[in-house]
JSON list of C-alpha atoms in Angstrom, two decimals:
[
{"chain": "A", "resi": 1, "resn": "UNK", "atom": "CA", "xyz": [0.00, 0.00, 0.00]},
{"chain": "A", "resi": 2, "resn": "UNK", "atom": "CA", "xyz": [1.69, 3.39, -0.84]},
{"chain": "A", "resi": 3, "resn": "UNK", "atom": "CA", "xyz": [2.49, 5.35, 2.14]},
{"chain": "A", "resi": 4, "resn": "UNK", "atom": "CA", "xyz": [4.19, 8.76, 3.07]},
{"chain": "A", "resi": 5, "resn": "UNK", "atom": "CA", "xyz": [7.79, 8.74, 3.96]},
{"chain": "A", "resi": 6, "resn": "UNK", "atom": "CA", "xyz": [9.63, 11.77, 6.30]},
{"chain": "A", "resi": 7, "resn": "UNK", "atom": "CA", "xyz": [12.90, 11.83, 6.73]},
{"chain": "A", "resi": 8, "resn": "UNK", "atom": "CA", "xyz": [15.20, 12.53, 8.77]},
{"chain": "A", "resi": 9, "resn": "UNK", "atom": "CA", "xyz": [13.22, 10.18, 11.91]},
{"chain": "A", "resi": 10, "resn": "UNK", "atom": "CA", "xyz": [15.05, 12.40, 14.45]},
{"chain": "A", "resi": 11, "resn": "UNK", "atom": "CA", "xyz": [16.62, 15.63, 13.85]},
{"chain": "A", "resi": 12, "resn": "UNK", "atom": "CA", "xyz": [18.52, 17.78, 16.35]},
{"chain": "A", "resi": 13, "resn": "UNK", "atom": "CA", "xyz": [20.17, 21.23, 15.72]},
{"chain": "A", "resi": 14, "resn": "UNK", "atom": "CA", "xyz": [21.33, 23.70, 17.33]},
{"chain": "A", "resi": 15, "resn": "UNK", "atom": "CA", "xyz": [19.12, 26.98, 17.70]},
{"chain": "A", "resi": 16, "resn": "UNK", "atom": "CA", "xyz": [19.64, 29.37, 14.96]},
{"chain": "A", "resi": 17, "resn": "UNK", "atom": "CA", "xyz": [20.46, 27.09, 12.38]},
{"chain": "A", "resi": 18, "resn": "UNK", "atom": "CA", "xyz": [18.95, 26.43, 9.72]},
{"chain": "A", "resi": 19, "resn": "UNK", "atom": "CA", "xyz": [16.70, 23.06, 9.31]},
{"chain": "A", "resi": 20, "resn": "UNK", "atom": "CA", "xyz": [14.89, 20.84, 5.83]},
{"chain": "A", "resi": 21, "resn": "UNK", "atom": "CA", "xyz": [12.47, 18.60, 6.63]},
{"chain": "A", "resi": 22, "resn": "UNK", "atom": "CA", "xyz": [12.19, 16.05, 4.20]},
{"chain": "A", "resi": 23, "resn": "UNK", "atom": "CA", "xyz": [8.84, 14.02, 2.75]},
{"chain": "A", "resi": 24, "resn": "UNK", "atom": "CA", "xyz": [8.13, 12.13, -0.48]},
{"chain": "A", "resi": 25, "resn": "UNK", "atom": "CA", "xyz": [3.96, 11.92, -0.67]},
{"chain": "A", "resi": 26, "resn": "UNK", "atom": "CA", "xyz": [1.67, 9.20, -1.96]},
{"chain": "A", "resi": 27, "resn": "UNK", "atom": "CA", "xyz": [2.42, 9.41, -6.12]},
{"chain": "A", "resi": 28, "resn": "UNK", "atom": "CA", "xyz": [-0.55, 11.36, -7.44]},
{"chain": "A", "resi": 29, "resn": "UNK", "atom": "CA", "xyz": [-1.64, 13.02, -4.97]},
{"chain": "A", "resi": 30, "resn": "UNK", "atom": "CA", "xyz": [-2.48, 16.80, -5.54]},
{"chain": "A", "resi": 31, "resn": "UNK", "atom": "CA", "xyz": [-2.55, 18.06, -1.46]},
{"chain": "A", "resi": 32, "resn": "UNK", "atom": "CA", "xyz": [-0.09, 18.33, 0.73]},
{"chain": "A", "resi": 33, "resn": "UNK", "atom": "CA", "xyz": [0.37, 19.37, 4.63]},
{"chain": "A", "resi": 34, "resn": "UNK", "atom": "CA", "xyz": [2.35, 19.67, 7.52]},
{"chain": "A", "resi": 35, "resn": "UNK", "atom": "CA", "xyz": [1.32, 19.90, 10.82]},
{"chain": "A", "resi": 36, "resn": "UNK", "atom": "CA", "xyz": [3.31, 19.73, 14.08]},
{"chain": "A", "resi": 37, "resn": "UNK", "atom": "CA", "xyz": [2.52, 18.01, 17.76]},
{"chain": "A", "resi": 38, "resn": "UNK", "atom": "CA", "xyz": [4.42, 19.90, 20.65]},
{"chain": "A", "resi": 39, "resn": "UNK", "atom": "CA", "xyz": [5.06, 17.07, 23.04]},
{"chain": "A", "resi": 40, "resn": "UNK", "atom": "CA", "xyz": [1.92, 17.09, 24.97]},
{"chain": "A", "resi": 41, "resn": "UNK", "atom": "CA", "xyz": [-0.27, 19.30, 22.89]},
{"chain": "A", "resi": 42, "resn": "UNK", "atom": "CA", "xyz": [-2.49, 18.75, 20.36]},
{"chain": "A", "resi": 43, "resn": "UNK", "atom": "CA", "xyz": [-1.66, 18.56, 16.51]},
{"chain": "A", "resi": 44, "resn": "UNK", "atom": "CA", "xyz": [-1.50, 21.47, 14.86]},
{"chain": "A", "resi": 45, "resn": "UNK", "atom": "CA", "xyz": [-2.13, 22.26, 11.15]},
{"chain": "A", "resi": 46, "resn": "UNK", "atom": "CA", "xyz": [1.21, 24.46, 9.35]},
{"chain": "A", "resi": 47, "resn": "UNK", "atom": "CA", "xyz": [0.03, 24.78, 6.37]},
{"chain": "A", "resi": 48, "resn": "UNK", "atom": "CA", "xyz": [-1.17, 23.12, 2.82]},
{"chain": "A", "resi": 49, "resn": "UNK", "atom": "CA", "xyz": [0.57, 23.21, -0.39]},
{"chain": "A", "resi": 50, "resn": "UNK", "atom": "CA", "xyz": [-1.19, 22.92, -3.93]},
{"chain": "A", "resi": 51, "resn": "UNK", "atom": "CA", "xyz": [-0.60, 23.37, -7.82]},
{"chain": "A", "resi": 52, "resn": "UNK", "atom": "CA", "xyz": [2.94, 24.53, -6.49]},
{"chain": "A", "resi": 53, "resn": "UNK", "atom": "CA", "xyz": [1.56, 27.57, -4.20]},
{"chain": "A", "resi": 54, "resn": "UNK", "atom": "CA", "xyz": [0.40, 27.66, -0.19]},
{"chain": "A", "resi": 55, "resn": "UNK", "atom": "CA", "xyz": [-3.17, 27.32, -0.05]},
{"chain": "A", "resi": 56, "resn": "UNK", "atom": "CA", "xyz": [-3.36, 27.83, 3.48]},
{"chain": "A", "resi": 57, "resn": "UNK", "atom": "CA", "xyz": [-1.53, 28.36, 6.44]},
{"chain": "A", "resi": 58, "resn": "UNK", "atom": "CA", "xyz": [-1.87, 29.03, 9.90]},
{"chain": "A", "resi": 59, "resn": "UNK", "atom": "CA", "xyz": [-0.44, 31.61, 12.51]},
{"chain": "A", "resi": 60, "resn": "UNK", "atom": "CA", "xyz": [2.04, 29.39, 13.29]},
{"chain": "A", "resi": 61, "resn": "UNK", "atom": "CA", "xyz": [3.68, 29.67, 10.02]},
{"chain": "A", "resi": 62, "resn": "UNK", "atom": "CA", "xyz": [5.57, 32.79, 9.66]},
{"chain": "A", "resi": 63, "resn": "UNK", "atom": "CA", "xyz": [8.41, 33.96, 7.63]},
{"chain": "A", "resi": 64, "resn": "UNK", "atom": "CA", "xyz": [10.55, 31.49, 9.71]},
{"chain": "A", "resi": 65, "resn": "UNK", "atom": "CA", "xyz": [8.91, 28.92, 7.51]},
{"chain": "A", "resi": 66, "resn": "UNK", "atom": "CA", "xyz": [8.38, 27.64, 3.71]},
{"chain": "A", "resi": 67, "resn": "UNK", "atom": "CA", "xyz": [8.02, 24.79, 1.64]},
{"chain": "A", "resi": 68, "resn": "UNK", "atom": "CA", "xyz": [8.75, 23.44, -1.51]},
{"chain": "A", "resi": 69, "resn": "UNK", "atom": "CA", "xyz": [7.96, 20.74, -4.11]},
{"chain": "A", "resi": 70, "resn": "UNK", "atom": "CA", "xyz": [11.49, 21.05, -5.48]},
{"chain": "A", "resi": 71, "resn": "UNK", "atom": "CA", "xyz": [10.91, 18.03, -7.74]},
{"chain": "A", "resi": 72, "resn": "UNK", "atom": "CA", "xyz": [7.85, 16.35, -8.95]},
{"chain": "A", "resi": 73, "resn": "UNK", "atom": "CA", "xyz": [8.10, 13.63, -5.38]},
{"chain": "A", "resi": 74, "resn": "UNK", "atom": "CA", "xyz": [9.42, 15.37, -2.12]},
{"chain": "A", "resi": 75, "resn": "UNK", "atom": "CA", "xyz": [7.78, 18.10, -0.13]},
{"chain": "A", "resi": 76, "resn": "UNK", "atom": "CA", "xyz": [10.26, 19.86, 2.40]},
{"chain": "A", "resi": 77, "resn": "UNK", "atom": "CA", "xyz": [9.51, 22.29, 5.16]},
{"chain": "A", "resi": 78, "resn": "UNK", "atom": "CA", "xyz": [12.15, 24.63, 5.87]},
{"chain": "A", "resi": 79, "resn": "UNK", "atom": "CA", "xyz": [12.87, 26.84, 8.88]},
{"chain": "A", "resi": 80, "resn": "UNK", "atom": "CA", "xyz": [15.17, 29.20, 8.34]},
{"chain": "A", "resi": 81, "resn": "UNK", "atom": "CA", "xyz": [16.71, 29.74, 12.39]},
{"chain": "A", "resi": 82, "resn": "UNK", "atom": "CA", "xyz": [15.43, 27.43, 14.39]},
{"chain": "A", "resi": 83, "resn": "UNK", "atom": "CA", "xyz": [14.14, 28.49, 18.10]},
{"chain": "A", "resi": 84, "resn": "UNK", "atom": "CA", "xyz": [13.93, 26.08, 21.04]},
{"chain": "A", "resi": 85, "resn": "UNK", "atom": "CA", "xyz": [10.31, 26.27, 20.65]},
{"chain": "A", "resi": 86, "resn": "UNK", "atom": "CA", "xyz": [10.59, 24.45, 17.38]},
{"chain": "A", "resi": 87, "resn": "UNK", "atom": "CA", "xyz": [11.17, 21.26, 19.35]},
{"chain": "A", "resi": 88, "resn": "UNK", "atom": "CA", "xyz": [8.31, 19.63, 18.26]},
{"chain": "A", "resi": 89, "resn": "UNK", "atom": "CA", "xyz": [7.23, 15.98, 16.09]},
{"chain": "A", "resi": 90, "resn": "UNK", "atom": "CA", "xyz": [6.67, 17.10, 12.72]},
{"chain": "A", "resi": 91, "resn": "UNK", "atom": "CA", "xyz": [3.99, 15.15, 10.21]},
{"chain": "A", "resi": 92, "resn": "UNK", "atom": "CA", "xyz": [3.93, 15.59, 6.47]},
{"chain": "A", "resi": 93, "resn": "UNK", "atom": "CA", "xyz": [0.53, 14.02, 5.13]},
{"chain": "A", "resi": 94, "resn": "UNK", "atom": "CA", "xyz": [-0.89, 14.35, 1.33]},
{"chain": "A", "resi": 95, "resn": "UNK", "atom": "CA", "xyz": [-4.48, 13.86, -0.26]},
{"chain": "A", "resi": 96, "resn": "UNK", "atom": "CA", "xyz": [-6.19, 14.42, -3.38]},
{"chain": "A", "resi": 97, "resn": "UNK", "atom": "CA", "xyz": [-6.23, 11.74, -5.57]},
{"chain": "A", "resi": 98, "resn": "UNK", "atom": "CA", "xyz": [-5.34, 13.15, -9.33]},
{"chain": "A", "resi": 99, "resn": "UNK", "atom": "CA", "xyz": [-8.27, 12.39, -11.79]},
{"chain": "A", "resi": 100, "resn": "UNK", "atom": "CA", "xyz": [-10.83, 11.94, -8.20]},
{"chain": "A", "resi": 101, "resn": "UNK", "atom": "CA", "xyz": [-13.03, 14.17, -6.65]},
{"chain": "A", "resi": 102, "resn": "UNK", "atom": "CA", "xyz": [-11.57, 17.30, -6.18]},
{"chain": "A", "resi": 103, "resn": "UNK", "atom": "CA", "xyz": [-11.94, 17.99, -2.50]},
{"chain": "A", "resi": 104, "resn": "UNK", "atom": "CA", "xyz": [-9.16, 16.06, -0.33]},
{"chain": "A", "resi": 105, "resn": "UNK", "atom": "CA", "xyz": [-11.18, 14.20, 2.65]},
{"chain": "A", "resi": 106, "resn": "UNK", "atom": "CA", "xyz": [-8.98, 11.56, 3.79]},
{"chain": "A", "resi": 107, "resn": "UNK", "atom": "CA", "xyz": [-5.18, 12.70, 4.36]},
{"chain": "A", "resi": 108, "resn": "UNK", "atom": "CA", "xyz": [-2.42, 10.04, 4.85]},
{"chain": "A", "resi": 109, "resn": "UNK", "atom": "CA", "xyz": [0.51, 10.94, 6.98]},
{"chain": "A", "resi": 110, "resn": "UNK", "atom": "CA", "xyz": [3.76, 10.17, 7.48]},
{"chain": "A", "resi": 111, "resn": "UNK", "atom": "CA", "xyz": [5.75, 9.05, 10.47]},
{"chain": "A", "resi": 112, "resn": "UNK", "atom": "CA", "xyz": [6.68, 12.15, 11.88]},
{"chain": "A", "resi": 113, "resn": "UNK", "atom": "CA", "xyz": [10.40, 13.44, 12.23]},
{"chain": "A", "resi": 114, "resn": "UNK", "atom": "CA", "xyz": [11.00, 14.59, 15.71]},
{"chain": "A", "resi": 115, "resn": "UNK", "atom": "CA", "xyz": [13.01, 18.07, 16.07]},
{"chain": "A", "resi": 116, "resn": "UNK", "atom": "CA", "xyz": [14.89, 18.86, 18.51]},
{"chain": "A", "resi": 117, "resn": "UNK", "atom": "CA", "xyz": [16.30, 22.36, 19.33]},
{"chain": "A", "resi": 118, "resn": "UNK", "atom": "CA", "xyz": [19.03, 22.24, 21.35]},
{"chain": "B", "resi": 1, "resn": "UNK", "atom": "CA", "xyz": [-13.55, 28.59, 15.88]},
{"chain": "B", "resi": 2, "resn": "UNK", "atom": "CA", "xyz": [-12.90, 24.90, 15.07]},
{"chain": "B", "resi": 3, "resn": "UNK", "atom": "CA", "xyz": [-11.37, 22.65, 18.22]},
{"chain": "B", "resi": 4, "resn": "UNK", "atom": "CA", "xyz": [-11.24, 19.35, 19.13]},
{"chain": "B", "resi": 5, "resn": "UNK", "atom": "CA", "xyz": [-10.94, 18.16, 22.93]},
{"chain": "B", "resi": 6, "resn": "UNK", "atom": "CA", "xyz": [-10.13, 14.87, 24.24]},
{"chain": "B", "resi": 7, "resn": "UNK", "atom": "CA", "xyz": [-9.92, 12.12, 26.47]},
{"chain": "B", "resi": 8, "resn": "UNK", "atom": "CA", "xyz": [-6.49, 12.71, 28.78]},
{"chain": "B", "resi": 9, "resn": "UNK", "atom": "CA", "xyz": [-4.65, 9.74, 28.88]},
{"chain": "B", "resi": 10, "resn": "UNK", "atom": "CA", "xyz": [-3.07, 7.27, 28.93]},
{"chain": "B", "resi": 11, "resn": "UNK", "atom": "CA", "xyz": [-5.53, 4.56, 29.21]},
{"chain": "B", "resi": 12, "resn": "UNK", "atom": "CA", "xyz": [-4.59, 0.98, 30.77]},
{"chain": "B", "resi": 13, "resn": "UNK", "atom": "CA", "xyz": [-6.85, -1.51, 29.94]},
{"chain": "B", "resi": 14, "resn": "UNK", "atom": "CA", "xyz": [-7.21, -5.25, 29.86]},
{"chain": "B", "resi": 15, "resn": "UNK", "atom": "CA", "xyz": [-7.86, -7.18, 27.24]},
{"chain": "B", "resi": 16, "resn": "UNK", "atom": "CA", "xyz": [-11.71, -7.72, 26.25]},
{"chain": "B", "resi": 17, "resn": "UNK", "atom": "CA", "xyz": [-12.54, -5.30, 28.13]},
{"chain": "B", "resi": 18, "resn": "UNK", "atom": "CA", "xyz": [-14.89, -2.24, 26.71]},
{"chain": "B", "resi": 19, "resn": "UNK", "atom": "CA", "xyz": [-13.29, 1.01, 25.32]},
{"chain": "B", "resi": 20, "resn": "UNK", "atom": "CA", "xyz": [-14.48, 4.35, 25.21]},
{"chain": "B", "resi": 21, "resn": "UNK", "atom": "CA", "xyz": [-12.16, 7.52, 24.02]},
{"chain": "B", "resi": 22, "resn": "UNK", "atom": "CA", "xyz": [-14.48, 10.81, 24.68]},
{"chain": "B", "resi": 23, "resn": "UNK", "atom": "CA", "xyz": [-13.89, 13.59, 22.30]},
{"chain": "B", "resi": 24, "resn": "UNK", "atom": "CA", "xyz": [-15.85, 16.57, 22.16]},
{"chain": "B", "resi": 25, "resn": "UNK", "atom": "CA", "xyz": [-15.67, 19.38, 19.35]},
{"chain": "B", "resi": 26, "resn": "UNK", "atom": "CA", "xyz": [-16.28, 23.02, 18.45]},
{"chain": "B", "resi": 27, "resn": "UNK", "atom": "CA", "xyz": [-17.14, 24.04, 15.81]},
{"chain": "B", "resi": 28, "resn": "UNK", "atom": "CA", "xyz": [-19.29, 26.34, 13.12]},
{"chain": "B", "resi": 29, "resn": "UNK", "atom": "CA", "xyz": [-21.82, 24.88, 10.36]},
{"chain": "B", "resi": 30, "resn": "UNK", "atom": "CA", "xyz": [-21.73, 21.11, 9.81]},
{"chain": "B", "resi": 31, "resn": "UNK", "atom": "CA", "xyz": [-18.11, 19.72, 9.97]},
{"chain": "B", "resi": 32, "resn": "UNK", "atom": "CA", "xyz": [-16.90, 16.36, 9.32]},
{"chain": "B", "resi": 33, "resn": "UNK", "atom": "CA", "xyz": [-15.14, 14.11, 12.29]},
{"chain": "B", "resi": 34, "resn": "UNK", "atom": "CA", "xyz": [-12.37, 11.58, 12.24]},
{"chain": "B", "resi": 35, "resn": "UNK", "atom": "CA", "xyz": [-10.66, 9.39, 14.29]},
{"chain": "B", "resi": 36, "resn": "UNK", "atom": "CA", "xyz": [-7.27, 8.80, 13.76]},
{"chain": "B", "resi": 37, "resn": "UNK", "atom": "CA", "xyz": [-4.73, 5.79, 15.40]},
{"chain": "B", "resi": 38, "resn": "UNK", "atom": "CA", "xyz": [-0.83, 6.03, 15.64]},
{"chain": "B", "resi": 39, "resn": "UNK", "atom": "CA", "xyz": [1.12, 3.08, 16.18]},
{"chain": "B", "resi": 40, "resn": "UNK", "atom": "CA", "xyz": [4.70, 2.71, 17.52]},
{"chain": "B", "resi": 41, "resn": "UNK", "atom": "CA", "xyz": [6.64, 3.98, 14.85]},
{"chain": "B", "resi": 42, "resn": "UNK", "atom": "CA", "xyz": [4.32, 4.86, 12.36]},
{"chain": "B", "resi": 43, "resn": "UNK", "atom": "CA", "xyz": [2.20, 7.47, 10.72]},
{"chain": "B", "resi": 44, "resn": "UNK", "atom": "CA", "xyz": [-1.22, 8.69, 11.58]},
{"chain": "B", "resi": 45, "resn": "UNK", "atom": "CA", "xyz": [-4.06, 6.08, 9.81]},
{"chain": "B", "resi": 46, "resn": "UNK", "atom": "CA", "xyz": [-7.59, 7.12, 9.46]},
{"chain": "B", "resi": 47, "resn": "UNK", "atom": "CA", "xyz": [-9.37, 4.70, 11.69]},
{"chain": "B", "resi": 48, "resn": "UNK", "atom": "CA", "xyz": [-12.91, 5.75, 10.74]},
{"chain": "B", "resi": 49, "resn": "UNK", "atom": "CA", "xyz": [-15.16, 8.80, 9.59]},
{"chain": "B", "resi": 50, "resn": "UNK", "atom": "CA", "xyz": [-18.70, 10.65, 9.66]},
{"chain": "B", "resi": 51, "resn": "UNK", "atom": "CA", "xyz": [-19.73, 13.39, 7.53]},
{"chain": "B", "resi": 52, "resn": "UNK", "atom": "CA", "xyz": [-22.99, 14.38, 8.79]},
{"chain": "B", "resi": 53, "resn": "UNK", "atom": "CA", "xyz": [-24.83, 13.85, 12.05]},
{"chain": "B", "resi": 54, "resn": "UNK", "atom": "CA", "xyz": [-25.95, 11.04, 13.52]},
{"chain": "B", "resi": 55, "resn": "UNK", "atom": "CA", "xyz": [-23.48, 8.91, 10.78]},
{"chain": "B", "resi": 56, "resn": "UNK", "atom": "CA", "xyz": [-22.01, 5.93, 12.58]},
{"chain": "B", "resi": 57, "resn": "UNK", "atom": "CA", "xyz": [-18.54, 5.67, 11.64]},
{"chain": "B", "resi": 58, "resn": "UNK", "atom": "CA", "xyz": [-16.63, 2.19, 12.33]},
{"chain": "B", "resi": 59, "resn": "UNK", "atom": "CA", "xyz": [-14.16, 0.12, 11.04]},
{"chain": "B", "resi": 60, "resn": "UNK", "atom": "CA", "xyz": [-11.91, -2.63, 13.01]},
{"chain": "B", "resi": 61, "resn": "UNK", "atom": "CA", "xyz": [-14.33, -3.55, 16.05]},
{"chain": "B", "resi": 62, "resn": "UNK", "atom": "CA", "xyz": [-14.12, 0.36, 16.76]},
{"chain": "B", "resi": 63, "resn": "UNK", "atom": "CA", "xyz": [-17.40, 2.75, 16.48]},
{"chain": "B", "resi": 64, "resn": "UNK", "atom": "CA", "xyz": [-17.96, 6.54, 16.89]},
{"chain": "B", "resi": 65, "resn": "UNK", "atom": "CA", "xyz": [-21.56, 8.06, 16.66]},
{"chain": "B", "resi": 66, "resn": "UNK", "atom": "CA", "xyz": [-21.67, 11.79, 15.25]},
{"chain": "B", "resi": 67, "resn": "UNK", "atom": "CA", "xyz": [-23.69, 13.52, 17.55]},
{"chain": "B", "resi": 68, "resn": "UNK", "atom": "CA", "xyz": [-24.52, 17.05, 17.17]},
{"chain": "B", "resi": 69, "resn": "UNK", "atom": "CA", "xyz": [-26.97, 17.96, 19.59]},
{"chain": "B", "resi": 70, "resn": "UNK", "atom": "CA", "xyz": [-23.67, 17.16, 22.72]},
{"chain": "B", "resi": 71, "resn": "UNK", "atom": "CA", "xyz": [-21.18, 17.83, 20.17]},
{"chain": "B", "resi": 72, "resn": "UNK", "atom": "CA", "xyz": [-19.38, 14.79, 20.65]},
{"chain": "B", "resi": 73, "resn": "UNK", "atom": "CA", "xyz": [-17.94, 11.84, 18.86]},
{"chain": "B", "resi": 74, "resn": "UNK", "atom": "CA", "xyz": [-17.20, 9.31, 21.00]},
{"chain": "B", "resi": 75, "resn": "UNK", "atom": "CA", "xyz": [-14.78, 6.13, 20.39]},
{"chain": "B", "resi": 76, "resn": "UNK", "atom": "CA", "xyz": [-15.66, 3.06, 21.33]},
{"chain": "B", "resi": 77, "resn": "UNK", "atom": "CA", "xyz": [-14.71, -0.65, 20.62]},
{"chain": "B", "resi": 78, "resn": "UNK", "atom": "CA", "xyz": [-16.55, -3.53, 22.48]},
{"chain": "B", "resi": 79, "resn": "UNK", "atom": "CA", "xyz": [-13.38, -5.84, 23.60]},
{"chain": "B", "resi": 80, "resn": "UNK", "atom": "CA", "xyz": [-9.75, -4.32, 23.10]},
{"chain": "B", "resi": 81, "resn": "UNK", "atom": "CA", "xyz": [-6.87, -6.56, 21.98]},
{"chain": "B", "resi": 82, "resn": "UNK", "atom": "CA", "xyz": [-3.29, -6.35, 22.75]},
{"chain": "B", "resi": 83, "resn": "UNK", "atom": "CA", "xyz": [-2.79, -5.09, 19.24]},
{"chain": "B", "resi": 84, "resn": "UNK", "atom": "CA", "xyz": [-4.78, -2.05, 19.84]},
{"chain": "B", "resi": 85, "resn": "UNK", "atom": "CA", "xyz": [-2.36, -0.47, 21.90]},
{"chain": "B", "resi": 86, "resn": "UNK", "atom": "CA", "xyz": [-1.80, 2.64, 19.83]},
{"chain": "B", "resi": 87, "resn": "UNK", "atom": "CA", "xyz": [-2.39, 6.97, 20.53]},
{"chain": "B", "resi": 88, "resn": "UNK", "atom": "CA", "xyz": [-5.50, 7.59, 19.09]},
{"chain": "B", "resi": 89, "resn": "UNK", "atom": "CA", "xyz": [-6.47, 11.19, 17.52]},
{"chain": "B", "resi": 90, "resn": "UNK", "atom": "CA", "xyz": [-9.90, 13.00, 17.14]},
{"chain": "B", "resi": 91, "resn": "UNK", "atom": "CA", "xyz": [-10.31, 15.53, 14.43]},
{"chain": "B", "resi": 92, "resn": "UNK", "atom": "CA", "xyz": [-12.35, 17.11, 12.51]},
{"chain": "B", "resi": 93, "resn": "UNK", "atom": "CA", "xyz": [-12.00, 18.95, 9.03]},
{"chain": "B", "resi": 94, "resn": "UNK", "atom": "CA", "xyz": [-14.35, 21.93, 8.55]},
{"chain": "B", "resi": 95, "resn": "UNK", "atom": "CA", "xyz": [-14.22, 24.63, 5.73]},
{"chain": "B", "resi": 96, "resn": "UNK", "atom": "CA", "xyz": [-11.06, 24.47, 4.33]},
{"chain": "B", "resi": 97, "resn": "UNK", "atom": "CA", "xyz": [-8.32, 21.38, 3.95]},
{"chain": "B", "resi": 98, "resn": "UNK", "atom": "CA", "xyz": [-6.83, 21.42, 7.30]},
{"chain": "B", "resi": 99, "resn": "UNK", "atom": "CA", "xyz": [-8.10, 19.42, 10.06]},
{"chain": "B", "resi": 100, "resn": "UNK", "atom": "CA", "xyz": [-8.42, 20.17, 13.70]},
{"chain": "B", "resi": 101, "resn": "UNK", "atom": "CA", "xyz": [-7.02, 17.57, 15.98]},
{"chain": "B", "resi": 102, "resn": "UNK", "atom": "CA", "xyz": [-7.13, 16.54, 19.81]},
{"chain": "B", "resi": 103, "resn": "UNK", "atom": "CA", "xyz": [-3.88, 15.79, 21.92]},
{"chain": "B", "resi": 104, "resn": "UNK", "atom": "CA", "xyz": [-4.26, 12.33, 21.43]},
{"chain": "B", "resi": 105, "resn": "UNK", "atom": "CA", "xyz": [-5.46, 9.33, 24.16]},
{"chain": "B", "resi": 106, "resn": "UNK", "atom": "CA", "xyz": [-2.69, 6.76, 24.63]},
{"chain": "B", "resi": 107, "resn": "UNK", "atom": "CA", "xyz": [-3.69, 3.46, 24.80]},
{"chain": "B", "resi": 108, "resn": "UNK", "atom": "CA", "xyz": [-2.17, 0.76, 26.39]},
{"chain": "B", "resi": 109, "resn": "UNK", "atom": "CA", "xyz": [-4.03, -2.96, 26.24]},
{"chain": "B", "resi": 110, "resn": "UNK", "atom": "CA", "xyz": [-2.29, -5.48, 28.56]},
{"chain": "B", "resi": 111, "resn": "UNK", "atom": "CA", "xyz": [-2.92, -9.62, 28.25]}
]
């Protein structure tokens, strides 16, 4: 069964640096997200990427972050300096079957990549 | 706005025994509800869905009624197995693409 893939598992950096979160999506699918967990809080939507442009985003996404489809199968989250608040899991998930319906119900995520901010 | 509260865990249970996972949501207009499951090392999975109220979502042995009139949407699964153990998420997806989710309820079934 396809399935989305993150990498690096577990990340650490030191704050201020610079950071590229890697995820190759489900082939053929048109949506795609990230969303962090905060150890202990809830999940929280970043933001969602279509026809190569943000389609939303939340307030948690500021100019500390973008995202790219650099090539037509990964799907990276920068952040440009990273704070120690950053520490955080980090889920990439996709949707939108091409040639389906054209709203994106069901979104498969990755395994996460935890952060950590040192 | 859109929110999603849930159960604190972590739950301990026995196996067979009955599971319930409360989530409660806010929310405007008529939004659809999910409940996710993590296990150990891998992604989120959709576990089961409603769209509209009163829609019984289930899949697995596990249920979840969408009721509007408490604004909940309950888990439930009638006897738990050890390979249940998992974090399970509630969420919801209103107007938009991005979903809402809960902190999660960990789950621990023991033989």
């Amino acid at each position: 069964e396809p399935e989305v893939t993150q990498t690096p598992s577990h990340q650490v950096t030191q704050m201020g640096q610079e950071v590229i979160l890697r995820c190759v999506p489900i082939s053929n699918h048109l949506y795609f997200y990230w969303y962090r967990q905060i150890l202990g809080q809830k999940v929280e939507f970043l933001v969602s990427f279509y026809n190569n442009e943000i389609s939303e985003k939340s307030e948690i996404f500021d100019d500390q972050f973008s995202v790219e489809r650099p090539d037509g199968s990964n799907f990276t989250l920068k952040i440009r300096s990273t704070k120690l608040e950053d520490s955080a899991m980090y889920f990439c998930a996709s949707s939108g079957l091409a040639g389906g319906p054209t709203f994106s119900y069901e979104q498969y995520f990755g395994p996460g990549t935890r952060l950590t901010v040192t | 706005g859109n929110s999603v509260t849930q159960m604190e865990g972590p739950v301990t249970l026995s196996e067979e025994a009955f599971l319930t996972i409360n989530c409660t949501y806010t929310a405007t207009g008529y939004p659809s509800l999910f409940w996710y499951v993590q296990y150990p090392g891998e992604g989120l999975q959709l576990l089961l869905k409603a769209t509209k109220a009163d829609d019984k979502g289930s899949n697995k042995g596990f249920e979840a009624t969408y009721r509007k009139e408490t604004t909940s949407f309950h888990l439930e699964k009638g006897s738990v197995q050890v390979s249940d153990s998992a974090v399970y998420f509630c969420a919801l997806k209103n107007t938009g693409n991005q979903f809402y989710f809960g902190t999660g309820t960990s789950l621990t079934v023991i033989p």
